[in-house]
Amino acid sequence: MKPDSDEARQILDAIDRWLRRDVEPHVAKLERDDIWPREMVEQMKTLGLFGATISPRYGGLGLPAQLYARIVARIAEVWMSLTGIFNSHLMMALLVEKHGSSFLKEKYLPKFATGEIRGGLALTEPNAGTDLQAIRMHARRDGGDYILNGTKTWISNGIQGSCFAVLAKTDPEAEPRHRGMTMFLCEKGPGFTAGRKLEKLGYRGIDSAELVFQDYRVPAANRIGEEGRGFQQAVGGLELGRINVAARGVGIAQAALAEAVRYSQQRQTFGKPICEHQAIQLKLGEMATRTEAARLLVKQAAEIYDRGERCDMEAGMAKYFASEAALENSTEALRIHGGYGYSKEYDIERLYRDAPLLCIGEGTNEMQRIIIAKQLIQRNKI
């Protein structure tokens, strides 16, 4: 499907109608009370969002990254938490479709696409985030199974999800360390449970939790790809993940800009709307420019991804810039709102709490700049 086709426009229109009718009226209460949006998840199944990037061969929509990013941006503009519910799930599905056996693909992808089975990607541990090679989760071969022990943390869909792509060490002595890491597709059951739900500053509604593995047996048939290739699989999947986070940044930046433009025309000081004050105009001009620049960087990264080319530099640029744009725009919008920006009566308060996560998730922005620099040097060797 081409990203600007009639079919693509119909999908975007359907998403917009759903957001106006079924999401916007309920966001404030669900977010404030940190309630899992059960009805919205069912509606997301009907819209096909859990199969957005899964191949039509397995019942998915097979959307290109360009269209997927536009969908993510639109949903994030209304409520960012919803994007995490299907993005982490789709990253798990991507690993299975790209690296899994025919058995895994046929068994799981059709159920992933419908949302019958939902889950996510389990990489992070208490002492291993950006440095994935520091994970301690261990998988030991035992006949036709592997036995997993360890804990994952900050896992999206950890409580409501039932199936996860889990990164574990199968050879703790391997050097370099990444050669001893393997990915497994694990369904909850004896030995695999969700631990405590983690309370968060923002990004509420979606559950983030610990996953605990105690002598959990997973069939060797559920290994994703070859033993020792898990790190490369995880890093490759993060390209789409970073495009997703960048698209969320565009949505937050756009929402903050829209709130600031609206409020600046309503609020008056010294006898005129504050949008007529030069100080406010300077802020609005910067916010609008940041938003459009972020949008174009996401578009570029998605185009390269769709061509099947390596895009870690472009995805890193998009993720870095768009997430910072979201943070800066939400901060400036709060300041434009003055005291009301600090009130829960206005959406800007939620945007201000959601935005910082984007600078941390899918690899910190400090790491993104290092990735960009390394690729820049690699591509321009003299």
mmCIF file of C-alpha atoms in Angstrom:
data_model
loop_
_atom_site.group_PDB
_atom_site.id
_atom_site.type_symbol
_atom_site.label_atom_id
_atom_site.label_comp_id
_atom_site.label_asym_id
_atom_site.label_seq_id
_atom_site.Cartn_x
_atom_site.Cartn_y
_atom_site.Cartn_z
ATOM 1 C CA MET A 1 0.000 0.000 0.000
ATOM 2 C CA LYS A 2 1.345 3.407 -0.958
ATOM 3 C CA PRO A 3 1.350 5.917 1.914
ATOM 4 C CA ASP A 4 -0.589 8.529 -0.100
ATOM 5 C CA SER A 5 -3.085 6.206 -1.792
ATOM 6 C CA ASP A 6 -6.875 6.458 -1.476
ATOM 7 C CA GLU A 7 -6.799 3.384 0.764
ATOM 8 C CA ALA A 8 -4.257 5.073 3.042
ATOM 9 C CA ARG A 9 -6.431 8.181 3.290
ATOM 10 C CA GLN A 10 -9.439 6.027 4.167
ATOM 11 C CA ILE A 11 -7.466 4.407 6.986
ATOM 12 C CA LEU A 12 -6.387 7.800 8.337
ATOM 13 C CA ASP A 13 -9.963 9.099 8.128
ATOM 14 C CA ALA A 14 -11.207 6.065 10.067
ATOM 15 C CA ILE A 15 -8.560 6.675 12.737
ATOM 16 C CA ASP A 16 -9.551 10.351 12.984
ATOM 17 C CA ARG A 17 -13.247 9.490 13.373
ATOM 18 C CA TRP A 18 -12.448 6.947 16.089
ATOM 19 C CA LEU A 19 -10.271 9.450 17.967
ATOM 20 C CA ARG A 20 -12.973 12.135 17.905
ATOM 21 C CA ARG A 21 -15.839 9.821 18.792
ATOM 22 C CA ASP A 22 -14.416 7.205 21.144
ATOM 23 C CA VAL A 23 -11.124 8.493 22.541
ATOM 24 C CA GLU A 24 -11.107 12.262 23.102
ATOM 25 C CA PRO A 25 -14.170 12.327 25.429
ATOM 26 C CA HIS A 26 -12.644 9.736 27.781
ATOM 27 C CA VAL A 27 -8.921 10.499 27.883
ATOM 28 C CA ALA A 28 -8.939 12.810 30.909
ATOM 29 C CA LYS A 29 -10.615 10.322 33.271
ATOM 30 C CA LEU A 30 -8.761 7.218 32.071
ATOM 31 C CA GLU A 31 -5.407 8.980 32.252
ATOM 32 C CA ARG A 32 -6.060 10.606 35.607
ATOM 33 C CA ASP A 33 -7.155 7.325 37.225
ATOM 34 C CA ASP A 34 -4.517 5.262 35.361
ATOM 35 C CA ILE A 35 -7.176 2.891 34.000
ATOM 36 C CA TRP A 36 -6.446 0.293 31.308
ATOM 37 C CA PRO A 37 -8.587 1.422 28.292
ATOM 38 C CA ARG A 38 -10.311 -1.921 27.725
ATOM 39 C CA GLU A 39 -13.008 -0.660 25.347
ATOM 40 C CA MET A 40 -10.468 1.256 23.279
ATOM 41 C CA VAL A 41 -8.293 -1.842 22.988
ATOM 42 C CA GLU A 42 -11.268 -3.749 21.569
ATOM 43 C CA GLN A 43 -11.854 -0.915 19.105
ATOM 44 C CA MET A 44 -8.167 -1.003 18.155
ATOM 45 C CA LYS A 45 -8.607 -4.686 17.307
ATOM 46 C CA THR A 46 -11.468 -3.808 14.953
ATOM 47 C CA LEU A 47 -9.374 -1.075 13.316
ATOM 48 C CA GLY A 48 -6.604 -3.595 12.685
ATOM 49 C CA LEU A 49 -3.986 -1.702 14.673
ATOM 50 C CA PHE A 50 -2.544 -4.856 16.252
ATOM 51 C CA GLY A 51 -1.743 -6.081 12.762
ATOM 52 C CA ALA A 52 -0.749 -2.726 11.288
ATOM 53 C CA THR A 53 2.729 -3.736 10.113
ATOM 54 C CA ILE A 54 2.184 -7.521 9.962
ATOM 55 C CA SER A 55 2.130 -8.952 6.440
ATOM 56 C CA PRO A 56 -1.311 -9.573 4.849
ATOM 57 C CA ARG A 57 -0.160 -13.177 4.419
ATOM 58 C CA TYR A 58 -0.734 -13.576 8.158
ATOM 59 C CA GLY A 59 -3.840 -11.411 8.358
ATOM 60 C CA GLY A 60 -2.185 -8.046 9.010
ATOM 61 C CA LEU A 61 -2.557 -4.755 7.147
ATOM 62 C CA GLY A 62 1.064 -4.690 5.966
ATOM 63 C CA LEU A 63 1.269 -0.915 6.267
ATOM 64 C CA PRO A 64 4.463 0.866 5.188
ATOM 65 C CA ALA A 65 6.369 2.646 7.939
ATOM 66 C CA GLN A 66 5.439 6.018 6.439
ATOM 67 C CA LEU A 67 1.714 5.417 6.911
ATOM 68 C CA TYR A 68 2.233 3.693 10.251
ATOM 69 C CA ALA A 69 4.174 6.728 11.536
ATOM 70 C CA ARG A 70 1.366 9.081 10.477
ATOM 71 C CA ILE A 71 -1.159 6.926 12.361
ATOM 72 C CA VAL A 72 1.027 6.933 15.463
ATOM 73 C CA ALA A 73 1.435 10.721 15.337
ATOM 74 C CA ARG A 74 -2.322 11.255 15.074
ATOM 75 C CA ILE A 75 -3.112 8.946 17.974
ATOM 76 C CA ALA A 76 -0.314 10.423 20.134
ATOM 77 C CA GLU A 77 -1.739 13.870 19.494
ATOM 78 C CA VAL A 78 -4.875 12.757 21.350
ATOM 79 C CA TRP A 79 -3.506 10.216 23.862
ATOM 80 C CA MET A 80 0.044 8.906 23.588
ATOM 81 C CA SER A 81 -0.550 5.920 25.870
ATOM 82 C CA LEU A 82 -2.604 4.120 23.213
ATOM 83 C CA THR A 83 0.360 4.031 20.826
ATOM 84 C CA GLY A 84 2.410 2.002 23.307
ATOM 85 C CA ILE A 85 -0.254 -0.683 23.531
ATOM 86 C CA PHE A 86 0.143 -1.663 19.886
ATOM 87 C CA ASN A 87 3.707 -0.527 19.178
ATOM 88 C CA SER A 88 5.455 -2.845 21.628
ATOM 89 C CA HIS A 89 3.176 -5.628 20.387
ATOM 90 C CA LEU A 90 4.148 -4.944 16.766
ATOM 91 C CA MET A 91 7.859 -4.972 17.606
ATOM 92 C CA MET A 92 7.380 -8.479 19.003
ATOM 93 C CA ALA A 93 5.527 -9.462 15.834
ATOM 94 C CA LEU A 94 8.270 -7.952 13.667
ATOM 95 C CA LEU A 95 10.904 -10.143 15.323
ATOM 96 C CA VAL A 96 8.818 -13.261 14.720
ATOM 97 C CA GLU A 97 8.046 -12.373 11.100
ATOM 98 C CA LYS A 98 11.612 -11.350 10.301
ATOM 99 C CA HIS A 99 13.583 -14.006 12.182
ATOM 100 C CA GLY A 100 11.187 -16.706 13.379
ATOM 101 C CA SER A 101 10.680 -20.187 11.976
ATOM 102 C CA SER A 102 7.743 -21.109 9.752
ATOM 103 C CA PHE A 103 6.239 -22.815 12.790
ATOM 104 C CA LEU A 104 6.341 -19.638 14.881
ATOM 105 C CA LYS A 105 5.000 -17.473 12.063
ATOM 106 C CA GLU A 106 2.054 -19.725 11.276
ATOM 107 C CA LYS A 107 1.187 -20.313 14.923
ATOM 108 C CA TYR A 108 1.431 -16.785 16.276
ATOM 109 C CA LEU A 109 1.286 -14.069 13.620
ATOM 110 C CA PRO A 110 -2.407 -14.529 12.668
ATOM 111 C CA LYS A 111 -3.352 -14.256 16.366
ATOM 112 C CA PHE A 112 -1.046 -11.276 16.815
ATOM 113 C CA ALA A 113 -2.683 -9.556 13.832
ATOM 114 C CA THR A 114 -6.198 -9.834 15.265
ATOM 115 C CA GLY A 115 -5.101 -8.917 18.779
ATOM 116 C CA GLU A 116 -6.299 -12.292 20.100
ATOM 117 C CA ILE A 117 -2.805 -12.665 21.543
ATOM 118 C CA ARG A 118 -1.208 -9.395 22.623
ATOM 119 C CA GLY A 119 2.102 -8.648 24.247
ATOM 120 C CA GLY A 120 5.354 -6.861 23.692
ATOM 121 C CA LEU A 121 9.114 -6.785 23.770
ATOM 122 C CA ALA A 122 10.995 -7.650 26.983
ATOM 123 C CA LEU A 123 14.547 -6.302 26.842
ATOM 124 C CA THR A 124 15.114 -3.973 29.801
ATOM 125 C CA GLU A 125 16.279 -5.239 33.186
ATOM 126 C CA PRO A 126 16.878 -3.471 36.519
ATOM 127 C CA ASN A 127 20.581 -3.035 35.646
ATOM 128 C CA ALA A 128 20.405 -3.071 31.862
ATOM 129 C CA GLY A 129 18.617 -0.483 29.756
ATOM 130 C CA THR A 130 20.481 1.209 26.943
ATOM 131 C CA ASP A 131 23.384 -1.218 27.563
ATOM 132 C CA LEU A 132 21.523 -4.355 26.512
ATOM 133 C CA GLN A 133 24.655 -6.465 26.651
ATOM 134 C CA ALA A 134 24.551 -6.133 30.455
ATOM 135 C CA ILE A 135 21.381 -8.217 30.838
ATOM 136 C CA ARG A 136 21.427 -11.032 33.403
ATOM 137 C CA MET A 137 18.397 -13.039 32.274
ATOM 138 C CA HIS A 138 19.760 -16.533 31.710
ATOM 139 C CA ALA A 139 18.456 -19.316 29.447
ATOM 140 C CA ARG A 140 19.840 -22.848 29.870
ATOM 141 C CA ARG A 141 19.165 -25.632 27.373
ATOM 142 C CA ASP A 142 17.499 -28.703 28.886
ATOM 143 C CA GLY A 143 16.549 -31.314 26.301
ATOM 144 C CA GLY A 144 13.810 -29.895 24.080
ATOM 145 C CA ASP A 145 13.353 -26.812 26.259
ATOM 146 C CA TYR A 146 15.213 -23.816 27.581
ATOM 147 C CA ILE A 147 14.900 -22.872 31.256
ATOM 148 C CA LEU A 148 14.744 -19.108 31.877
ATOM 149 C CA ASN A 149 15.541 -17.289 35.098
ATOM 150 C CA GLY A 150 15.636 -13.555 35.696
ATOM 151 C CA THR A 151 13.603 -10.347 35.811
ATOM 152 C CA LYS A 152 12.619 -7.811 33.175
ATOM 153 C CA THR A 153 11.368 -4.346 34.062
ATOM 154 C CA TRP A 154 9.563 -1.372 32.501
ATOM 155 C CA ILE A 155 7.844 -3.758 30.096
ATOM 156 C CA SER A 156 4.892 -2.212 28.258
ATOM 157 C CA ASN A 157 1.737 -4.396 28.347
ATOM 158 C CA GLY A 158 3.436 -6.418 31.091
ATOM 159 C CA ILE A 159 0.205 -7.083 32.985
ATOM 160 C CA GLN A 160 -2.426 -7.115 30.243
ATOM 161 C CA GLY A 161 -0.219 -8.839 27.662
ATOM 162 C CA SER A 162 0.182 -12.615 27.531
ATOM 163 C CA CYS A 163 3.127 -13.169 25.160
ATOM 164 C CA PHE A 164 6.537 -11.505 24.944
ATOM 165 C CA ALA A 165 9.720 -11.626 22.914
ATOM 166 C CA VAL A 166 12.310 -12.059 25.662
ATOM 167 C CA LEU A 167 16.055 -11.465 25.355
ATOM 168 C CA ALA A 168 18.208 -13.804 27.458
ATOM 169 C CA LYS A 169 21.823 -14.912 27.743
ATOM 170 C CA THR A 170 22.437 -18.440 26.519
ATOM 171 C CA ASP A 171 26.229 -18.108 26.850
ATOM 172 C CA PRO A 172 27.220 -15.745 29.686
ATOM 173 C CA GLU A 173 30.924 -16.313 28.952
ATOM 174 C CA ALA A 174 30.753 -15.288 25.272
ATOM 175 C CA GLU A 175 33.051 -12.507 24.052
ATOM 176 C CA PRO A 176 32.056 -10.092 22.735
ATOM 177 C CA ARG A 177 29.062 -10.272 25.032
ATOM 178 C CA HIS A 178 26.405 -9.854 22.334
ATOM 179 C CA ARG A 179 27.293 -13.248 20.832
ATOM 180 C CA GLY A 180 25.844 -15.023 23.845
ATOM 181 C CA MET A 181 22.314 -13.555 23.638
ATOM 182 C CA THR A 182 19.193 -15.232 22.235
ATOM 183 C CA MET A 183 15.557 -14.184 21.732
ATOM 184 C CA PHE A 184 12.623 -16.360 22.821
ATOM 185 C CA LEU A 185 8.866 -16.058 22.358
ATOM 186 C CA CYS A 186 7.378 -16.712 25.784
ATOM 187 C CA GLU A 187 3.742 -17.083 26.813
ATOM 188 C CA LYS A 188 2.752 -16.533 30.428
ATOM 189 C CA GLY A 189 2.407 -19.731 32.407
ATOM 190 C CA PRO A 190 4.040 -21.659 35.256
ATOM 191 C CA GLY A 191 7.278 -19.879 36.105
ATOM 192 C CA PHE A 192 6.472 -16.722 34.123
ATOM 193 C CA THR A 193 4.351 -14.091 35.829
ATOM 194 C CA ALA A 194 3.895 -10.341 35.918
ATOM 195 C CA GLY A 195 5.289 -8.637 39.001
ATOM 196 C CA ARG A 196 4.307 -5.252 40.330
ATOM 197 C CA LYS A 197 2.809 -2.526 38.186
ATOM 198 C CA LEU A 198 5.170 0.442 38.036
ATOM 199 C CA GLU A 199 3.726 3.848 38.916
ATOM 200 C CA LYS A 200 4.733 6.558 36.431
ATOM 201 C CA LEU A 201 4.825 10.332 36.094
ATOM 202 C CA GLY A 202 3.037 10.158 32.758
ATOM 203 C CA TYR A 203 2.230 7.592 30.055
ATOM 204 C CA ARG A 204 -0.627 6.383 32.231
ATOM 205 C CA GLY A 205 -3.382 3.983 31.233
ATOM 206 C CA ILE A 206 -0.914 1.599 29.608
ATOM 207 C CA ASP A 207 0.611 -0.809 32.117
ATOM 208 C CA SER A 208 4.365 -0.938 32.647
ATOM 209 C CA ALA A 209 5.453 -3.835 34.808
ATOM 210 C CA GLU A 210 8.109 -6.252 35.945
ATOM 211 C CA LEU A 211 8.173 -9.731 34.411
ATOM 212 C CA VAL A 212 9.509 -12.496 36.633
ATOM 213 C CA PHE A 213 10.927 -15.792 35.326
ATOM 214 C CA GLN A 214 11.596 -18.599 37.811
ATOM 215 C CA ASP A 215 12.642 -21.890 36.190
ATOM 216 C CA TYR A 216 10.321 -21.089 33.303
ATOM 217 C CA ARG A 217 10.381 -23.678 30.531
ATOM 218 C CA VAL A 218 10.020 -22.488 26.949
ATOM 219 C CA PRO A 219 10.147 -24.991 24.066
ATOM 220 C CA ALA A 220 13.231 -24.751 21.866
ATOM 221 C CA ALA A 221 10.757 -24.340 18.987
ATOM 222 C CA ASN A 222 9.921 -20.924 20.460
ATOM 223 C CA ARG A 223 13.462 -19.669 19.993
ATOM 224 C CA ILE A 224 13.396 -16.763 17.535
ATOM 225 C CA GLY A 225 16.124 -17.400 14.987
ATOM 226 C CA GLU A 226 19.526 -18.833 15.759
ATOM 227 C CA GLU A 227 21.022 -19.097 19.206
ATOM 228 C CA GLY A 228 23.407 -16.194 19.817
ATOM 229 C CA ARG A 229 21.681 -13.773 17.410
ATOM 230 C CA GLY A 230 19.294 -12.125 19.856
ATOM 231 C CA PHE A 231 21.207 -8.891 20.293
ATOM 232 C CA GLN A 232 21.316 -8.197 16.547
ATOM 233 C CA GLN A 233 17.603 -8.960 16.282
ATOM 234 C CA ALA A 234 16.772 -6.575 19.116
ATOM 235 C CA VAL A 235 18.862 -3.748 17.693
ATOM 236 C CA GLY A 236 17.373 -4.229 14.221
ATOM 237 C CA GLY A 237 13.845 -4.073 15.600
ATOM 238 C CA LEU A 238 14.603 -0.831 17.392
ATOM 239 C CA GLU A 239 14.800 1.029 14.066
ATOM 240 C CA LEU A 240 11.014 0.761 13.674
ATOM 241 C CA GLY A 241 10.616 1.363 17.408
ATOM 242 C CA ARG A 242 12.542 4.612 17.166
ATOM 243 C CA ILE A 243 10.488 5.747 14.194
ATOM 244 C CA ASN A 244 7.428 5.063 16.326
ATOM 245 C CA VAL A 245 8.780 7.086 19.266
ATOM 246 C CA ALA A 246 9.705 9.910 16.882
ATOM 247 C CA ALA A 247 6.163 9.870 15.488
ATOM 248 C CA ARG A 248 4.825 10.103 19.029
ATOM 249 C CA GLY A 249 7.067 13.139 19.463
ATOM 250 C CA VAL A 250 5.479 14.746 16.418
ATOM 251 C CA GLY A 251 2.041 14.094 17.885
ATOM 252 C CA ILE A 252 2.907 15.594 21.279
ATOM 253 C CA ALA A 253 4.652 18.577 19.677
ATOM 254 C CA GLN A 254 1.639 19.199 17.413
ATOM 255 C CA ALA A 255 -0.829 18.894 20.286
ATOM 256 C CA ALA A 256 1.177 21.315 22.443
ATOM 257 C CA LEU A 257 1.384 23.778 19.566
ATOM 258 C CA ALA A 258 -2.361 23.571 18.924
ATOM 259 C CA GLU A 259 -3.154 24.117 22.615
ATOM 260 C CA ALA A 260 -0.788 27.105 22.752
ATOM 261 C CA VAL A 261 -2.201 28.711 19.593
ATOM 262 C CA ARG A 262 -5.770 28.262 20.848
ATOM 263 C CA TYR A 263 -5.139 29.571 24.343
ATOM 264 C CA SER A 264 -3.025 32.511 23.161
ATOM 265 C CA GLN A 265 -6.023 33.815 21.202
ATOM 266 C CA GLN A 266 -8.378 33.487 24.170
ATOM 267 C CA ARG A 267 -6.225 34.880 26.974
ATOM 268 C CA GLN A 268 -5.861 38.656 27.146
ATOM 269 C CA THR A 269 -3.353 40.835 28.960
ATOM 270 C CA PHE A 270 -2.868 44.579 28.765
ATOM 271 C CA GLY A 271 -5.977 44.928 26.635
ATOM 272 C CA LYS A 272 -5.218 42.428 23.852
ATOM 273 C CA PRO A 273 -4.872 38.675 23.214
ATOM 274 C CA ILE A 274 -1.459 37.426 24.283
ATOM 275 C CA CYS A 275 -0.864 36.095 20.739
ATOM 276 C CA GLU A 276 -0.361 39.730 19.762
ATOM 277 C CA HIS A 277 2.561 40.092 22.166
ATOM 278 C CA GLN A 278 5.909 39.624 20.458
ATOM 279 C CA ALA A 279 7.254 37.407 23.247
ATOM 280 C CA ILE A 280 4.451 34.887 22.648
ATOM 281 C CA GLN A 281 4.815 35.120 18.882
ATOM 282 C CA LEU A 282 8.494 34.175 19.178
ATOM 283 C CA LYS A 283 7.547 31.056 21.128
ATOM 284 C CA LEU A 284 4.821 30.058 18.672
ATOM 285 C CA GLY A 285 7.126 30.538 15.698
ATOM 286 C CA GLU A 286 9.776 28.277 17.225
ATOM 287 C CA MET A 287 7.212 25.654 18.231
ATOM 288 C CA ALA A 288 5.696 25.478 14.750
ATOM 289 C CA THR A 289 9.099 25.170 13.101
ATOM 290 C CA ARG A 290 10.203 22.420 15.495
ATOM 291 C CA THR A 291 7.026 20.463 14.816
ATOM 292 C CA GLU A 292 7.387 20.548 11.030
ATOM 293 C CA ALA A 293 11.105 19.752 11.152
ATOM 294 C CA ALA A 294 10.362 16.734 13.357
ATOM 295 C CA ARG A 295 7.625 15.602 10.972
ATOM 296 C CA LEU A 296 9.996 15.727 8.006
ATOM 297 C CA LEU A 297 12.729 13.819 9.834
ATOM 298 C CA VAL A 298 10.239 11.054 10.683
ATOM 299 C CA LYS A 299 9.076 10.951 7.068
ATOM 300 C CA GLN A 300 12.662 10.607 5.845
ATOM 301 C CA ALA A 301 13.496 7.780 8.267
ATOM 302 C CA ALA A 302 10.283 5.927 7.397
ATOM 303 C CA GLU A 303 10.926 6.242 3.657
ATOM 304 C CA ILE A 304 14.398 4.711 4.032
ATOM 305 C CA TYR A 305 13.013 1.937 6.261
ATOM 306 C CA ASP A 306 10.361 1.139 3.641
ATOM 307 C CA ARG A 307 13.073 0.802 0.994
ATOM 308 C CA GLY A 308 14.661 -1.895 3.142
ATOM 309 C CA GLU A 309 17.817 0.133 3.698
ATOM 310 C CA ARG A 310 19.728 0.605 6.921
ATOM 311 C CA CYS A 311 18.323 3.648 8.726
ATOM 312 C CA ASP A 312 19.759 3.638 12.239
ATOM 313 C CA MET A 313 21.230 7.114 11.698
ATOM 314 C CA GLU A 314 18.042 8.561 10.222
ATOM 315 C CA ALA A 315 15.830 6.850 12.819
ATOM 316 C CA GLY A 316 18.174 8.139 15.527
ATOM 317 C CA MET A 317 17.984 11.679 14.142
ATOM 318 C CA ALA A 318 14.186 11.535 13.993
ATOM 319 C CA LYS A 319 13.869 10.069 17.470
ATOM 320 C CA TYR A 320 16.317 12.547 18.998
ATOM 321 C CA PHE A 321 14.907 15.674 17.377
ATOM 322 C CA ALA A 322 11.201 14.815 17.573
ATOM 323 C CA SER A 323 11.352 13.801 21.238
ATOM 324 C CA GLU A 324 13.201 16.993 22.148
ATOM 325 C CA ALA A 325 10.647 18.954 20.106
ATOM 326 C CA ALA A 326 7.861 17.333 22.132
ATOM 327 C CA LEU A 327 9.590 18.222 25.397
ATOM 328 C CA GLU A 328 10.356 21.815 24.370
ATOM 329 C CA ASN A 329 6.905 22.452 22.866
ATOM 330 C CA SER A 330 5.075 21.070 25.892
ATOM 331 C CA THR A 331 7.228 23.211 28.188
ATOM 332 C CA GLU A 332 6.662 26.355 26.140
ATOM 333 C CA ALA A 333 2.926 25.645 25.873
ATOM 334 C CA LEU A 334 2.725 25.300 29.651
ATOM 335 C CA ARG A 335 4.472 28.651 30.064
ATOM 336 C CA ILE A 336 2.112 30.275 27.560
ATOM 337 C CA HIS A 337 -0.808 28.952 29.606
ATOM 338 C CA GLY A 338 0.710 30.421 32.767
ATOM 339 C CA GLY A 339 -0.911 29.143 35.942
ATOM 340 C CA TYR A 340 -3.580 27.268 33.979
ATOM 341 C CA GLY A 341 -0.881 25.149 32.382
ATOM 342 C CA TYR A 342 -0.188 23.728 35.829
ATOM 343 C CA SER A 343 -3.830 22.745 36.244
ATOM 344 C CA LYS A 344 -5.260 19.323 35.428
ATOM 345 C CA GLU A 345 -8.188 21.090 33.777
ATOM 346 C CA TYR A 346 -6.074 21.653 30.660
ATOM 347 C CA ASP A 347 -4.538 18.988 28.410
ATOM 348 C CA ILE A 348 -1.162 20.685 28.430
ATOM 349 C CA GLU A 349 -0.476 19.333 31.926
ATOM 350 C CA ARG A 350 -0.704 15.763 30.557
ATOM 351 C CA LEU A 351 1.453 16.556 27.518
ATOM 352 C CA TYR A 352 4.065 18.066 29.833
ATOM 353 C CA ARG A 353 4.210 14.799 31.822
ATOM 354 C CA ASP A 354 4.186 12.480 28.798
ATOM 355 C CA ALA A 355 6.914 14.186 26.762
ATOM 356 C CA PRO A 356 10.000 13.363 28.911
ATOM 357 C CA LEU A 357 9.521 9.620 28.379
ATOM 358 C CA LEU A 358 10.245 10.050 24.671
ATOM 359 C CA CYS A 359 13.745 11.325 25.412
ATOM 360 C CA ILE A 360 14.477 8.131 27.352
ATOM 361 C CA GLY A 361 12.551 5.287 25.677
ATOM 362 C CA GLU A 362 13.976 3.175 22.812
ATOM 363 C CA GLY A 363 17.489 4.342 23.693
ATOM 364 C CA THR A 364 18.288 7.636 25.405
ATOM 365 C CA ASN A 365 18.863 10.760 23.342
ATOM 366 C CA GLU A 366 22.456 10.787 24.520
ATOM 367 C CA MET A 367 22.872 7.370 22.881
ATOM 368 C CA GLN A 368 21.083 8.559 19.733
ATOM 369 C CA ARG A 369 23.640 11.301 19.252
ATOM 370 C CA ILE A 370 26.463 8.787 19.584
ATOM 371 C CA ILE A 371 24.791 6.502 17.013
ATOM 372 C CA ILE A 372 24.356 9.443 14.640
ATOM 373 C CA ALA A 373 27.984 10.475 14.990
ATOM 374 C CA LYS A 374 29.328 6.945 14.491
ATOM 375 C CA GLN A 375 27.256 6.415 11.377
ATOM 376 C CA LEU A 376 28.188 9.852 10.065
ATOM 377 C CA ILE A 377 31.866 8.970 10.341
ATOM 378 C CA GLN A 378 31.307 5.480 8.896
ATOM 379 C CA ARG A 379 29.495 6.847 5.851
ATOM 380 C CA ASN A 380 32.054 9.593 5.222
ATOM 381 C CA LYS A 381 35.384 7.831 5.740
ATOM 382 C CA ILE A 382 38.303 9.520 4.026
#
